[in-house]
Amino acid sequence: MDDYKNAILININDNVATVLDTIKKNDKVNVMFNNQNIKKIIALDDIDLYHKIAIKDINKGNEIIKYGEVIGKAVDNIMAGQLAHVSNIESVRVRLKLKV
């Protein structure tokens, strides 16, 4: 039986998952949602524990979605299996107006 590393999808609309194991390039990754295996991908990068892995191709300028929310925009094309991190994501910050 092949050994798979695990990643968890928080919201079904997310395009990144959180890895639950330290991942090495070319590792097989099983993406889980609600305790069900929904996708298998090959890691294209080494990815540290609890960091994000793209579960589908994300074009430059497209939104990065985690928790069902936009957390950033891709500054480069990100392929499924790649690390999704500050090197290829620009954070989207929410500016709140405070009443003084």
mmCIF file of C-alpha atoms in Angstrom:
data_model
loop_
_atom_site.group_PDB
_atom_site.id
_atom_site.type_symbol
_atom_site.label_atom_id
_atom_site.label_comp_id
_atom_site.label_asym_id
_atom_site.label_seq_id
_atom_site.Cartn_x
_atom_site.Cartn_y
_atom_site.Cartn_z
ATOM 1 C CA MET A 1 0.000 0.000 0.000
ATOM 2 C CA ASP A 2 1.311 3.460 -0.875
ATOM 3 C CA ASP A 3 2.046 5.854 1.961
ATOM 4 C CA TYR A 4 0.172 9.126 1.761
ATOM 5 C CA LYS A 5 0.708 12.265 3.828
ATOM 6 C CA ASN A 6 -2.423 14.112 4.938
ATOM 7 C CA ALA A 7 -3.832 17.589 4.421
ATOM 8 C CA ILE A 8 -7.148 18.948 5.637
ATOM 9 C CA LEU A 9 -9.541 21.170 3.729
ATOM 10 C CA ILE A 10 -11.393 23.487 6.117
ATOM 11 C CA ASN A 11 -14.149 24.613 3.721
ATOM 12 C CA ILE A 12 -15.217 22.824 0.534
ATOM 13 C CA ASN A 13 -14.700 26.099 -1.411
ATOM 14 C CA ASP A 14 -11.046 26.453 -0.333
ATOM 15 C CA ASN A 15 -8.283 26.191 -2.920
ATOM 16 C CA VAL A 16 -5.569 25.534 -0.320
ATOM 17 C CA ALA A 17 -5.397 22.889 2.399
ATOM 18 C CA THR A 18 -3.364 22.679 5.613
ATOM 19 C CA VAL A 19 -0.811 19.862 5.690
ATOM 20 C CA LEU A 20 -0.925 17.638 8.773
ATOM 21 C CA ASP A 21 2.487 16.086 8.150
ATOM 22 C CA THR A 22 5.857 17.433 7.074
ATOM 23 C CA ILE A 23 5.801 17.021 3.300
ATOM 24 C CA LYS A 24 8.731 16.360 0.990
ATOM 25 C CA LYS A 25 8.725 17.094 -2.736
ATOM 26 C CA ASN A 26 7.078 14.203 -4.641
ATOM 27 C CA ASP A 27 5.231 12.908 -1.555
ATOM 28 C CA LYS A 28 1.698 11.715 -2.211
ATOM 29 C CA VAL A 29 -0.821 13.877 -0.355
ATOM 30 C CA ASN A 30 -4.344 12.848 0.557
ATOM 31 C CA VAL A 31 -6.679 15.858 0.933
ATOM 32 C CA MET A 32 -9.470 15.252 3.438
ATOM 33 C CA PHE A 33 -12.734 17.102 4.085
ATOM 34 C CA ASN A 34 -15.207 16.013 6.784
ATOM 35 C CA ASN A 35 -13.127 12.870 7.405
ATOM 36 C CA GLN A 36 -13.439 11.802 3.770
ATOM 37 C CA ASN A 37 -10.668 11.560 1.198
ATOM 38 C CA ILE A 38 -11.644 13.951 -1.585
ATOM 39 C CA LYS A 39 -8.465 14.379 -3.614
ATOM 40 C CA LYS A 40 -4.979 12.989 -4.045
ATOM 41 C CA ILE A 41 -2.123 15.204 -5.250
ATOM 42 C CA ILE A 42 1.660 15.011 -5.561
ATOM 43 C CA ALA A 43 3.658 17.606 -3.604
ATOM 44 C CA LEU A 44 5.753 19.825 -5.860
ATOM 45 C CA ASP A 45 7.655 21.389 -2.940
ATOM 46 C CA ASP A 46 8.822 20.568 0.556
ATOM 47 C CA ILE A 47 6.087 21.879 2.875
ATOM 48 C CA ASP A 48 6.405 22.338 6.630
ATOM 49 C CA LEU A 49 3.830 21.009 9.061
ATOM 50 C CA TYR A 50 0.637 23.139 9.183
ATOM 51 C CA HIS A 51 1.550 25.184 6.100
ATOM 52 C CA LYS A 52 -0.671 25.482 3.025
ATOM 53 C CA ILE A 53 -0.648 23.349 -0.114
ATOM 54 C CA ALA A 54 -2.520 24.381 -3.261
ATOM 55 C CA ILE A 55 -5.102 21.737 -4.127
ATOM 56 C CA LYS A 56 -5.804 23.110 -7.603
ATOM 57 C CA ASP A 57 -3.983 25.368 -10.036
ATOM 58 C CA ILE A 58 -4.320 29.033 -9.052
ATOM 59 C CA ASN A 59 -3.528 31.666 -11.671
ATOM 60 C CA LYS A 60 -1.576 34.821 -10.885
ATOM 61 C CA GLY A 61 -3.994 37.450 -9.555
ATOM 62 C CA ASN A 62 -6.613 34.924 -8.440
ATOM 63 C CA GLU A 63 -7.853 34.750 -4.877
ATOM 64 C CA ILE A 64 -6.446 32.358 -2.285
ATOM 65 C CA ILE A 65 -9.349 30.912 -0.308
ATOM 66 C CA LYS A 66 -9.025 29.287 3.122
ATOM 67 C CA TYR A 67 -11.768 28.911 5.759
ATOM 68 C CA GLY A 68 -14.149 29.828 2.918
ATOM 69 C CA GLU A 69 -12.679 33.355 2.995
ATOM 70 C CA VAL A 70 -10.279 35.246 0.741
ATOM 71 C CA ILE A 71 -6.932 35.411 2.555
ATOM 72 C CA GLY A 72 -4.802 36.718 -0.296
ATOM 73 C CA LYS A 73 -4.049 36.885 -3.998
ATOM 74 C CA ALA A 74 -1.566 34.835 -5.976
ATOM 75 C CA VAL A 75 1.448 36.910 -7.067
ATOM 76 C CA ASP A 76 2.576 34.059 -9.343
ATOM 77 C CA ASN A 77 0.884 31.053 -10.875
ATOM 78 C CA ILE A 78 0.604 28.360 -8.196
ATOM 79 C CA MET A 79 0.252 24.766 -9.329
ATOM 80 C CA ALA A 80 -1.670 22.104 -7.430
ATOM 81 C CA GLY A 81 0.816 20.535 -5.022
ATOM 82 C CA GLN A 82 2.901 23.666 -4.517
ATOM 83 C CA LEU A 83 3.507 25.429 -1.220
ATOM 84 C CA ALA A 84 1.148 28.409 -0.891
ATOM 85 C CA HIS A 85 3.008 30.936 1.263
ATOM 86 C CA VAL A 86 4.310 34.513 1.422
ATOM 87 C CA SER A 87 6.611 33.847 -1.547
ATOM 88 C CA ASN A 88 3.631 33.463 -3.896
ATOM 89 C CA ILE A 89 0.719 35.055 -1.993
ATOM 90 C CA GLU A 90 0.027 38.702 -1.238
ATOM 91 C CA SER A 91 -2.082 39.164 1.867
ATOM 92 C CA VAL A 92 -5.429 40.894 1.533
ATOM 93 C CA ARG A 93 -5.909 43.076 4.543
ATOM 94 C CA VAL A 94 -9.250 44.372 5.683
ATOM 95 C CA ARG A 95 -9.241 47.994 6.745
ATOM 96 C CA LEU A 96 -11.747 48.831 9.438
ATOM 97 C CA LYS A 97 -12.871 52.352 10.221
ATOM 98 C CA LEU A 98 -12.816 53.042 13.914
ATOM 99 C CA LYS A 99 -15.211 55.497 15.477
ATOM 100 C CA VAL A 100 -13.425 57.705 17.951
#
